[in-house]
mmCIF file of C-alpha atoms in Angstrom:
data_model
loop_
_atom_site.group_PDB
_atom_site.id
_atom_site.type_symbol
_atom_site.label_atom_id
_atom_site.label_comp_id
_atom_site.label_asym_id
_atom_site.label_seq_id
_atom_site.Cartn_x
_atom_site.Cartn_y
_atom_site.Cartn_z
ATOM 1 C CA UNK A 19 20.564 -22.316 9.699
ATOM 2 C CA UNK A 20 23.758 -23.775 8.579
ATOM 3 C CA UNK A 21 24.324 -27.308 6.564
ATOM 4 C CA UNK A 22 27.322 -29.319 8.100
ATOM 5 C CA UNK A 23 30.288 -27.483 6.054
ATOM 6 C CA UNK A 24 29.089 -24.418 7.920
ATOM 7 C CA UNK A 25 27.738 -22.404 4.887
ATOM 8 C CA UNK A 26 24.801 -20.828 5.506
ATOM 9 C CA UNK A 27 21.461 -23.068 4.440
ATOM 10 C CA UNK A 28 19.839 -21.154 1.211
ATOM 11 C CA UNK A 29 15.595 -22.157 1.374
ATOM 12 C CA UNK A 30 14.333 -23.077 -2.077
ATOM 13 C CA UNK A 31 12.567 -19.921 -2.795
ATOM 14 C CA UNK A 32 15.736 -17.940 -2.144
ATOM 15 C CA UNK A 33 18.095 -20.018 -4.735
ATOM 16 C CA UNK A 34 14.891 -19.879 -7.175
ATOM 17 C CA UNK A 35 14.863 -15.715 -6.695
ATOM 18 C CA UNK A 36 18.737 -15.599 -6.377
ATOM 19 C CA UNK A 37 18.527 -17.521 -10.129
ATOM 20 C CA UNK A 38 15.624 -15.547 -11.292
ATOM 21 C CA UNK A 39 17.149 -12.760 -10.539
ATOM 22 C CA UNK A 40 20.614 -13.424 -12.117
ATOM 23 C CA UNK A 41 18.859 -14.609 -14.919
ATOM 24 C CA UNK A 42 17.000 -11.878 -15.552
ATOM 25 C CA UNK A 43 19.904 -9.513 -15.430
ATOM 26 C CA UNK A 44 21.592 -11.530 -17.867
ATOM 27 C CA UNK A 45 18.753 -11.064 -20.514
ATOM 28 C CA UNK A 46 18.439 -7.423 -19.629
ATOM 29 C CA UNK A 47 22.407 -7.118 -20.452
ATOM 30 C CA UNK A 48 22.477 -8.997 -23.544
ATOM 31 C CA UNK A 49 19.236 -6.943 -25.223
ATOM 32 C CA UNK A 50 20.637 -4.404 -24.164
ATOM 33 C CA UNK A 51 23.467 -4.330 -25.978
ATOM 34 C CA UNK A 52 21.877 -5.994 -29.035
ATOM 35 C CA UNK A 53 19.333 -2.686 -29.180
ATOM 36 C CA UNK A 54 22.997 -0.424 -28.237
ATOM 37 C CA UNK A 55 24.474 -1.739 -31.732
ATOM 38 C CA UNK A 56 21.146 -1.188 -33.537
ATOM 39 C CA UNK A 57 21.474 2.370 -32.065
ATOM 40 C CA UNK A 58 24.540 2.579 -32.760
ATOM 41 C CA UNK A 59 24.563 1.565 -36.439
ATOM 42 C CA UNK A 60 21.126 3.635 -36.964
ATOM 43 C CA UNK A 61 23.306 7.335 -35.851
ATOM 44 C CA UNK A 62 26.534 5.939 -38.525
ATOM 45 C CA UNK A 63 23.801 5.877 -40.830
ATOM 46 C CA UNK A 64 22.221 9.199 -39.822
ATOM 47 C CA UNK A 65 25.133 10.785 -40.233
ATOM 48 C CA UNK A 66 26.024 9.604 -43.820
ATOM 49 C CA UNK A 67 22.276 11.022 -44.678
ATOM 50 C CA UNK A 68 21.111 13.606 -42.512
ATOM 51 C CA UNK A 69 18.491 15.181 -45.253
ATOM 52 C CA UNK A 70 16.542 11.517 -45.676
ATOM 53 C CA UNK A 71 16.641 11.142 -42.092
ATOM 54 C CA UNK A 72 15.436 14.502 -41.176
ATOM 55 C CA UNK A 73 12.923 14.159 -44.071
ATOM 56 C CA UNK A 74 11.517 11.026 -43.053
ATOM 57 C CA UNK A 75 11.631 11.607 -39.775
ATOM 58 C CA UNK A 76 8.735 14.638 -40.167
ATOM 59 C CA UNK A 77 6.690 12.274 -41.574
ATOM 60 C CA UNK A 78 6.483 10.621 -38.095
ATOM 61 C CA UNK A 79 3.746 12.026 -35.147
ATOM 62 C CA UNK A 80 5.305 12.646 -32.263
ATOM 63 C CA UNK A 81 2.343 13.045 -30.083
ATOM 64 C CA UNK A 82 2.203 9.324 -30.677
ATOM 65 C CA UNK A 83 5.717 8.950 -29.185
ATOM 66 C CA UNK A 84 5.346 11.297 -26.518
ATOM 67 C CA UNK A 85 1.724 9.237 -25.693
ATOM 68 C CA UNK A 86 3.167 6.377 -25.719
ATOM 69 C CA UNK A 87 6.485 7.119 -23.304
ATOM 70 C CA UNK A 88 4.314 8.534 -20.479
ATOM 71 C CA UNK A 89 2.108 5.632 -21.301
ATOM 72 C CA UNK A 90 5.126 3.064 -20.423
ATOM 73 C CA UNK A 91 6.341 5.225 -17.905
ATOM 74 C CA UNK A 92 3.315 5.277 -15.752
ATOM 75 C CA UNK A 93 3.051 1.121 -16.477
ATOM 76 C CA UNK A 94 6.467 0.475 -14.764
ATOM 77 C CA UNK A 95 5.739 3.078 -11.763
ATOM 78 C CA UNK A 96 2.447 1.303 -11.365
ATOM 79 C CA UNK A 97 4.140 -1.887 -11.301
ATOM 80 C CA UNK A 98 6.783 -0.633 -9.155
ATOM 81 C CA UNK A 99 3.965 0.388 -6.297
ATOM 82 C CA UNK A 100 2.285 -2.894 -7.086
ATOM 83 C CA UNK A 101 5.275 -5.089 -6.090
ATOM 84 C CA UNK A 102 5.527 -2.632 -2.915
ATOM 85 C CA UNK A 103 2.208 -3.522 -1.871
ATOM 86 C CA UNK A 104 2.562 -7.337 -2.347
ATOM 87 C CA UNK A 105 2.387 -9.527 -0.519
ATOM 88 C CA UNK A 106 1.320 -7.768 2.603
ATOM 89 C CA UNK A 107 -1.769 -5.808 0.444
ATOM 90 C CA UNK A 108 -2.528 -8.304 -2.322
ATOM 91 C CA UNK A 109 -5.651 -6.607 -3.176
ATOM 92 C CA UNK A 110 -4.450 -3.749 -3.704
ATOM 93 C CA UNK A 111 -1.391 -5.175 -5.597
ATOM 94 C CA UNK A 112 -3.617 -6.588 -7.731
ATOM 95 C CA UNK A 113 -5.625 -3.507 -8.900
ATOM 96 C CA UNK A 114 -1.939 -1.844 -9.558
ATOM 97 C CA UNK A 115 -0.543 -4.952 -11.275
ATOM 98 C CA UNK A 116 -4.253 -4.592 -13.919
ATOM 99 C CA UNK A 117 -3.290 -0.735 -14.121
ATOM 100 C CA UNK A 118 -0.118 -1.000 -14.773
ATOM 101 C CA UNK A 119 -1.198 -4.242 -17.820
ATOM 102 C CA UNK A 120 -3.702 -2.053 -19.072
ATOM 103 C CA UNK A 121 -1.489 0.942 -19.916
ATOM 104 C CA UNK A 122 1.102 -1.398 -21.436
ATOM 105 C CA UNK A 123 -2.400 -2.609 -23.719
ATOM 106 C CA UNK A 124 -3.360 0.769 -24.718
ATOM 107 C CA UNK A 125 -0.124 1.037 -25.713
ATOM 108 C CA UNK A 126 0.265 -1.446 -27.905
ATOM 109 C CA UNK A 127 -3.627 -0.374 -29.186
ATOM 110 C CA UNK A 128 -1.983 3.164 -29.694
ATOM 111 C CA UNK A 129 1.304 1.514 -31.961
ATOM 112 C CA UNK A 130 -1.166 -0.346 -34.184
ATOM 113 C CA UNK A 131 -2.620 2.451 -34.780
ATOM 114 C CA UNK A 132 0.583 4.215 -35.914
ATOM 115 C CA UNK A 133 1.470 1.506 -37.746
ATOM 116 C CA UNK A 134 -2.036 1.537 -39.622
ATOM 117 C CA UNK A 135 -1.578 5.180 -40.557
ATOM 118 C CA UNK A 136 1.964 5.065 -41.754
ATOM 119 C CA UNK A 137 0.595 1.891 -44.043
ATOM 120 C CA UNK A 138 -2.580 4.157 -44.988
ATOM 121 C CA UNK A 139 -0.235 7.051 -45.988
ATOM 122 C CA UNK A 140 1.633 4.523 -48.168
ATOM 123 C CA UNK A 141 5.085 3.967 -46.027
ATOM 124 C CA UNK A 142 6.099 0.744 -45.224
ATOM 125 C CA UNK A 143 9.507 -1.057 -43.943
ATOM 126 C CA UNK A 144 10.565 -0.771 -47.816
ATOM 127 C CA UNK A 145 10.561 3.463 -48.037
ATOM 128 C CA UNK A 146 14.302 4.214 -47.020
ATOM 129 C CA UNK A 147 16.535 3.644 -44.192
ATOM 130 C CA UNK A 148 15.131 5.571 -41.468
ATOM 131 C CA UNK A 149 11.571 4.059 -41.862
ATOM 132 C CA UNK A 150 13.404 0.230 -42.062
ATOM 133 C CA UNK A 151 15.336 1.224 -38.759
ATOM 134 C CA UNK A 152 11.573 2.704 -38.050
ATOM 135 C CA UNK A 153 9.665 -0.341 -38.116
ATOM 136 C CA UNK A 154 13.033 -2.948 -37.684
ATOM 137 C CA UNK A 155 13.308 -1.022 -34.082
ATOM 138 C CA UNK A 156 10.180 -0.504 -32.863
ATOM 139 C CA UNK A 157 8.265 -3.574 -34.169
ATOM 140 C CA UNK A 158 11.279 -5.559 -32.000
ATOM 141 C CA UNK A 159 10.171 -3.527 -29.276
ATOM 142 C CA UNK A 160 6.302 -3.832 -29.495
ATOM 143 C CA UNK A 161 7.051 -7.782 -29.342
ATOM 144 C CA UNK A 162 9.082 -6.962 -25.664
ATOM 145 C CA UNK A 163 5.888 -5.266 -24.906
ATOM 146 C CA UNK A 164 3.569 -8.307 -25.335
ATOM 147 C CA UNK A 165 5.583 -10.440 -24.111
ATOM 148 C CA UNK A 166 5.797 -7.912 -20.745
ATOM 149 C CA UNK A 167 2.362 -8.167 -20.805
ATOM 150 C CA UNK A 168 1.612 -12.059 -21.062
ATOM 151 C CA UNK A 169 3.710 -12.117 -18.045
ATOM 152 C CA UNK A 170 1.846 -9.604 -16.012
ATOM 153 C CA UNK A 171 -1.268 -11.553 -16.412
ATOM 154 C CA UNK A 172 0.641 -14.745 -15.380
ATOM 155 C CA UNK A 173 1.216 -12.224 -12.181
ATOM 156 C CA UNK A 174 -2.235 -10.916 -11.988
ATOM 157 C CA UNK A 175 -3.156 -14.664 -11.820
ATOM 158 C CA UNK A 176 -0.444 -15.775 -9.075
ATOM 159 C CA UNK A 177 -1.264 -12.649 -6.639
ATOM 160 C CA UNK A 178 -4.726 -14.105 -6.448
ATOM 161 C CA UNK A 179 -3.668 -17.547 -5.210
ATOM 162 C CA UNK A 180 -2.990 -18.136 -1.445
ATOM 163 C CA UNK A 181 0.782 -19.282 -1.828
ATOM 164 C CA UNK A 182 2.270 -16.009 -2.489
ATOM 165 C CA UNK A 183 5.660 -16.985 -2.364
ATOM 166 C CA UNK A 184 5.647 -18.548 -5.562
ATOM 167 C CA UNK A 185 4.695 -15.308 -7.863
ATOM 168 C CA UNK A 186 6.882 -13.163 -5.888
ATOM 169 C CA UNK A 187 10.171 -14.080 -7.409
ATOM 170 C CA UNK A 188 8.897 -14.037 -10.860
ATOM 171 C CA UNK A 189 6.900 -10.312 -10.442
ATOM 172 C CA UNK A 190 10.069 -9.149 -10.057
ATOM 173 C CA UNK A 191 12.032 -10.409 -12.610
ATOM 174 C CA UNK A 192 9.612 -9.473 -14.936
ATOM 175 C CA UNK A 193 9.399 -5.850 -13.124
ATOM 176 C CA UNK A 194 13.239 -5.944 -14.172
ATOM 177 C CA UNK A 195 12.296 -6.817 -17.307
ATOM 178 C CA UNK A 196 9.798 -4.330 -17.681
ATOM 179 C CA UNK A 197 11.801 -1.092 -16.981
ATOM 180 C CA UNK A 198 14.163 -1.878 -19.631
ATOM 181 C CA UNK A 199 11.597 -2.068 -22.127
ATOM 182 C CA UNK A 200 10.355 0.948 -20.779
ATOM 183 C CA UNK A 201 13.942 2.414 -21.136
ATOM 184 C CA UNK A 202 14.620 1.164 -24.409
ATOM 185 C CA UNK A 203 11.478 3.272 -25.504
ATOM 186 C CA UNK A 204 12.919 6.502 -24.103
ATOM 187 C CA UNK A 205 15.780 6.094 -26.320
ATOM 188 C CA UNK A 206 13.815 4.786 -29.174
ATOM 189 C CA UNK A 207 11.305 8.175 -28.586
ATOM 190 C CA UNK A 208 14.318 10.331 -28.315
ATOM 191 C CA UNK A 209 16.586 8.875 -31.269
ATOM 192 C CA UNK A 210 13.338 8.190 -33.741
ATOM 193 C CA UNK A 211 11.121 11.019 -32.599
ATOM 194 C CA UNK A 212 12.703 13.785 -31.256
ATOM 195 C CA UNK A 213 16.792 14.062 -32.809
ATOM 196 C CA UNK B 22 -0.209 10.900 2.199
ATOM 197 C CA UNK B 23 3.224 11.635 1.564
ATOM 198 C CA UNK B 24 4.701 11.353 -2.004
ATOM 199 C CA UNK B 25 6.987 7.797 -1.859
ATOM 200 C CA UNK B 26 10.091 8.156 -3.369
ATOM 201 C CA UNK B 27 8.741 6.387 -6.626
ATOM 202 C CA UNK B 28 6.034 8.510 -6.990
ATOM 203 C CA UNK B 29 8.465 11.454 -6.622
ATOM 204 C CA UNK B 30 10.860 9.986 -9.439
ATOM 205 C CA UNK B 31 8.154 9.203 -11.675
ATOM 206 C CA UNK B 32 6.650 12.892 -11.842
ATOM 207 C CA UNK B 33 10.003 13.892 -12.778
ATOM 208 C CA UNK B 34 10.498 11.530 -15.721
ATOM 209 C CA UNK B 35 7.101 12.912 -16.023
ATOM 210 C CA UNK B 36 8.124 16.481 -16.424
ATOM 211 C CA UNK B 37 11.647 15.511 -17.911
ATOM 212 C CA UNK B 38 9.715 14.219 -21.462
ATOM 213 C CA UNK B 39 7.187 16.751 -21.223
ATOM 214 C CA UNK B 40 10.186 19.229 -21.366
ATOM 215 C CA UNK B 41 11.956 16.937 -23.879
ATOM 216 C CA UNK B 42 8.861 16.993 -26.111
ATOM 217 C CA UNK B 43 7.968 20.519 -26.023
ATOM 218 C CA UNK B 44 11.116 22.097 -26.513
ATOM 219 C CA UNK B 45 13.251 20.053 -28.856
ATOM 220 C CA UNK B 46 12.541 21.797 -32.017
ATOM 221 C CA UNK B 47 14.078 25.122 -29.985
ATOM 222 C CA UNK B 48 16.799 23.720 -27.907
ATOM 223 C CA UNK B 49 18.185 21.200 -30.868
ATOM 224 C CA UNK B 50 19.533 17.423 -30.433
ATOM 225 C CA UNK B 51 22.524 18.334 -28.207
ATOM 226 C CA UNK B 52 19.731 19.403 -25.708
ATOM 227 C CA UNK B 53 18.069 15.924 -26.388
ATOM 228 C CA UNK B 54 21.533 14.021 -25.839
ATOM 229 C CA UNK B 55 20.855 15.458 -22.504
ATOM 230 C CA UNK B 56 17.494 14.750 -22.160
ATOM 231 C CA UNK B 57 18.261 11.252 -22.738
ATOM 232 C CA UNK B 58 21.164 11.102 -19.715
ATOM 233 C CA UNK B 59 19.323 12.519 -17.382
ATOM 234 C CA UNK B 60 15.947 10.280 -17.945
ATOM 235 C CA UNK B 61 17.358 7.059 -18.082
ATOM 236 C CA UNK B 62 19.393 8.101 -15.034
ATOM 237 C CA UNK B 63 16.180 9.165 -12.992
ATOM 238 C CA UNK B 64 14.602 5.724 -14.494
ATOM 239 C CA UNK B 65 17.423 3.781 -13.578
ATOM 240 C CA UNK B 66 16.605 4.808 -9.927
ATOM 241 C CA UNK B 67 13.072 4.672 -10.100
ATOM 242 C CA UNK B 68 14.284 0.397 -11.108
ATOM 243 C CA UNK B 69 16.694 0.831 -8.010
ATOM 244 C CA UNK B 70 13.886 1.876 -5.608
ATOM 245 C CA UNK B 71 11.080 -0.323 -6.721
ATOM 246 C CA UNK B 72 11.388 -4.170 -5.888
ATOM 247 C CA UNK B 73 14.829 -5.469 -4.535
ATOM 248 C CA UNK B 74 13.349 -7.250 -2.001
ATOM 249 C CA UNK B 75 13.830 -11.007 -3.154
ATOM 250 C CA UNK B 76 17.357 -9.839 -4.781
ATOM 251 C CA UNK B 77 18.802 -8.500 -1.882
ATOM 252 C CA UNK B 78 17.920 -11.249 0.586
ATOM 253 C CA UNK B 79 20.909 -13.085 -1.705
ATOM 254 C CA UNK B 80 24.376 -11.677 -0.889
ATOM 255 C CA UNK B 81 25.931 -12.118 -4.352
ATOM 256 C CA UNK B 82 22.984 -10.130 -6.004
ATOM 257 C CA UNK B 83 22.791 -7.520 -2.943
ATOM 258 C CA UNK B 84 26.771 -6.487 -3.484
ATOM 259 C CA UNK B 85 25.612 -6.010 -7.261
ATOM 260 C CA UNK B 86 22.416 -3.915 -6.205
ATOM 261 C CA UNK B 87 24.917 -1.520 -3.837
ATOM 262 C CA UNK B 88 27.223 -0.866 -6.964
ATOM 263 C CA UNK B 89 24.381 -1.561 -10.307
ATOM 264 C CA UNK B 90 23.119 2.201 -10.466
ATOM 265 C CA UNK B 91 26.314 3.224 -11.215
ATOM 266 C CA UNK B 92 27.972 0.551 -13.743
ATOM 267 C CA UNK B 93 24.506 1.345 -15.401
ATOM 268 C CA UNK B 94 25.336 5.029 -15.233
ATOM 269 C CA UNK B 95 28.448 5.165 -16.362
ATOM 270 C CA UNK B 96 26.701 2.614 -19.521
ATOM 271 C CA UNK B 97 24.245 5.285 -20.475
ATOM 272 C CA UNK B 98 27.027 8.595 -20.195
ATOM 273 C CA UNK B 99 29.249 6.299 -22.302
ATOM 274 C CA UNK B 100 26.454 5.895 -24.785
ATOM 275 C CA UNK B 101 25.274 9.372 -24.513
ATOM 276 C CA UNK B 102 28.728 10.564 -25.150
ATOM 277 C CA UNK B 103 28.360 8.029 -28.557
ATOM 278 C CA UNK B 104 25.352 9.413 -29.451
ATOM 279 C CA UNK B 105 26.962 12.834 -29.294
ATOM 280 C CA UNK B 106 29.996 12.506 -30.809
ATOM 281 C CA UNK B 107 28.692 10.213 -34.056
#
């Protein structure tokens, strides 16, 4: 339907997705590039040190990483086949949607636990460089994490009310939002863990 | 049932870190560079295929949904390039 300048009518829930949406990218662009400089400034400092950093960097476990990245990974997919499924299977959404929540919580269960043991073993943000970039980095990240996750229960709650349209914007935003803090972790695992 | 393309793309970022894990010690960070360009390119589709569907009913956002995968791609080469050169 058009309004009486002939533009083409836009329904509520399409401006409010159109603005989520935008929105969203926005974020995802700026954090981006805040967590590019932090990379970015963590290699110039690699490279003035590359003994310290190698050093410190076999004190870290990288089962834990590699846990943790297919952990993520399998989240977002989940969440990815959740949003497929809504609103036409909610049901079935919604046992995705607690999936996908419950690997992002057993991976935040799984960083404490790192965390714990590099405190046990005596290293904290105070050791050197690579272990402040350590915990700086990935202590920014676990805080993206929870916050994913308040916001897929705020989903989980939506998909169970009878006025779909509401969530549906908003699920995927926060899927949006939830693939780059997967990807940020695949650089994180790769730059921290693995180089 | 058929594999959907998500499902497809996810057991290759599956594989992809599995590889990246296991063989990093042998095949050294240039290998890892790699490994990083060619993950976050197979995760920036798995993003692309997922859940469009309220983004691409808007025709501003569904021009920048044809052309995203690669501004994004060309982003992560750029920064893979950084990460190799530094």
């Amino acid at each position: 339907m058009n309004d009486r300048f002939g533009a083409e009518r836009v329904t509520p829930l399409r401006s409010e997705a159109a603005f989520a949406a935008k929105g969203i990218w926005i974020f995802v662009a700026l954090d981006m590039a805040i967590f590019g400089l932090f990379f970015f400034v963590f290699l110039l400092e690699k490279r003035a040190d590359p003994a310290l950093f190698a050093q410190s960097q076999s004190h870290l476990n990288s089962h834990f990483g590699f846990a943790n990245t297919l952990l993520l990974m399998t989240s977002s997919w989940l969440l990815v086949e959740s949003l497929r499924c809504f609103p036409a299977r909610a049901g079935a959404a919604r046992h995705l949607l607690a999936a996908s929540a419950t690997l992002g919580g057993v991976f935040v269960i799984s960083k404490l636990v790192e965390y714990h043991l590099k405190f046990s073993a005596g290293i904290t943000i105070a050791q050197n460089t690579f272990f402040a970039f350590y915990f700086l980095l990935t202590f920014i990240h676990f805080c993206h994490v929870v916050a994913g996750l308040i916001a897929l229960i705020f989903i989980y709650r939506g998909m169970g009310r009878s006025e779909h349209y509401d969530v549906k914007p908003f699920a995927e935003s926060t899927g949006i939002y939830w693939h780059m803090v997967d990807l940020l972790w695949v650089f994180l695992f790769l730059l921290l863990y693995l180089m | 049932m058929a594999l959907g393309s998500a499902a497809r793309t996810w057991m290759l970022l599956m594989g992809l870190t599995l590889l990246s894990w296991l063989l990093h010690d042998m095949v050294g960070a240039s290998a890892v560079v790699y490994a990083l360009i060619v993950l976050t390119t197979v995760k920036v589709y798995l993003i692309e295929w997922g859940f469009m569907e309220v983004g691409r009913s808007e025709p501003g956002l569904r021009r920048f949904y044809l052309v995203w995968p690669g501004v994004i791609g060309s982003f992560f080469a750029g920064a893979a390039w950084l990460v190799a050169s530094v």
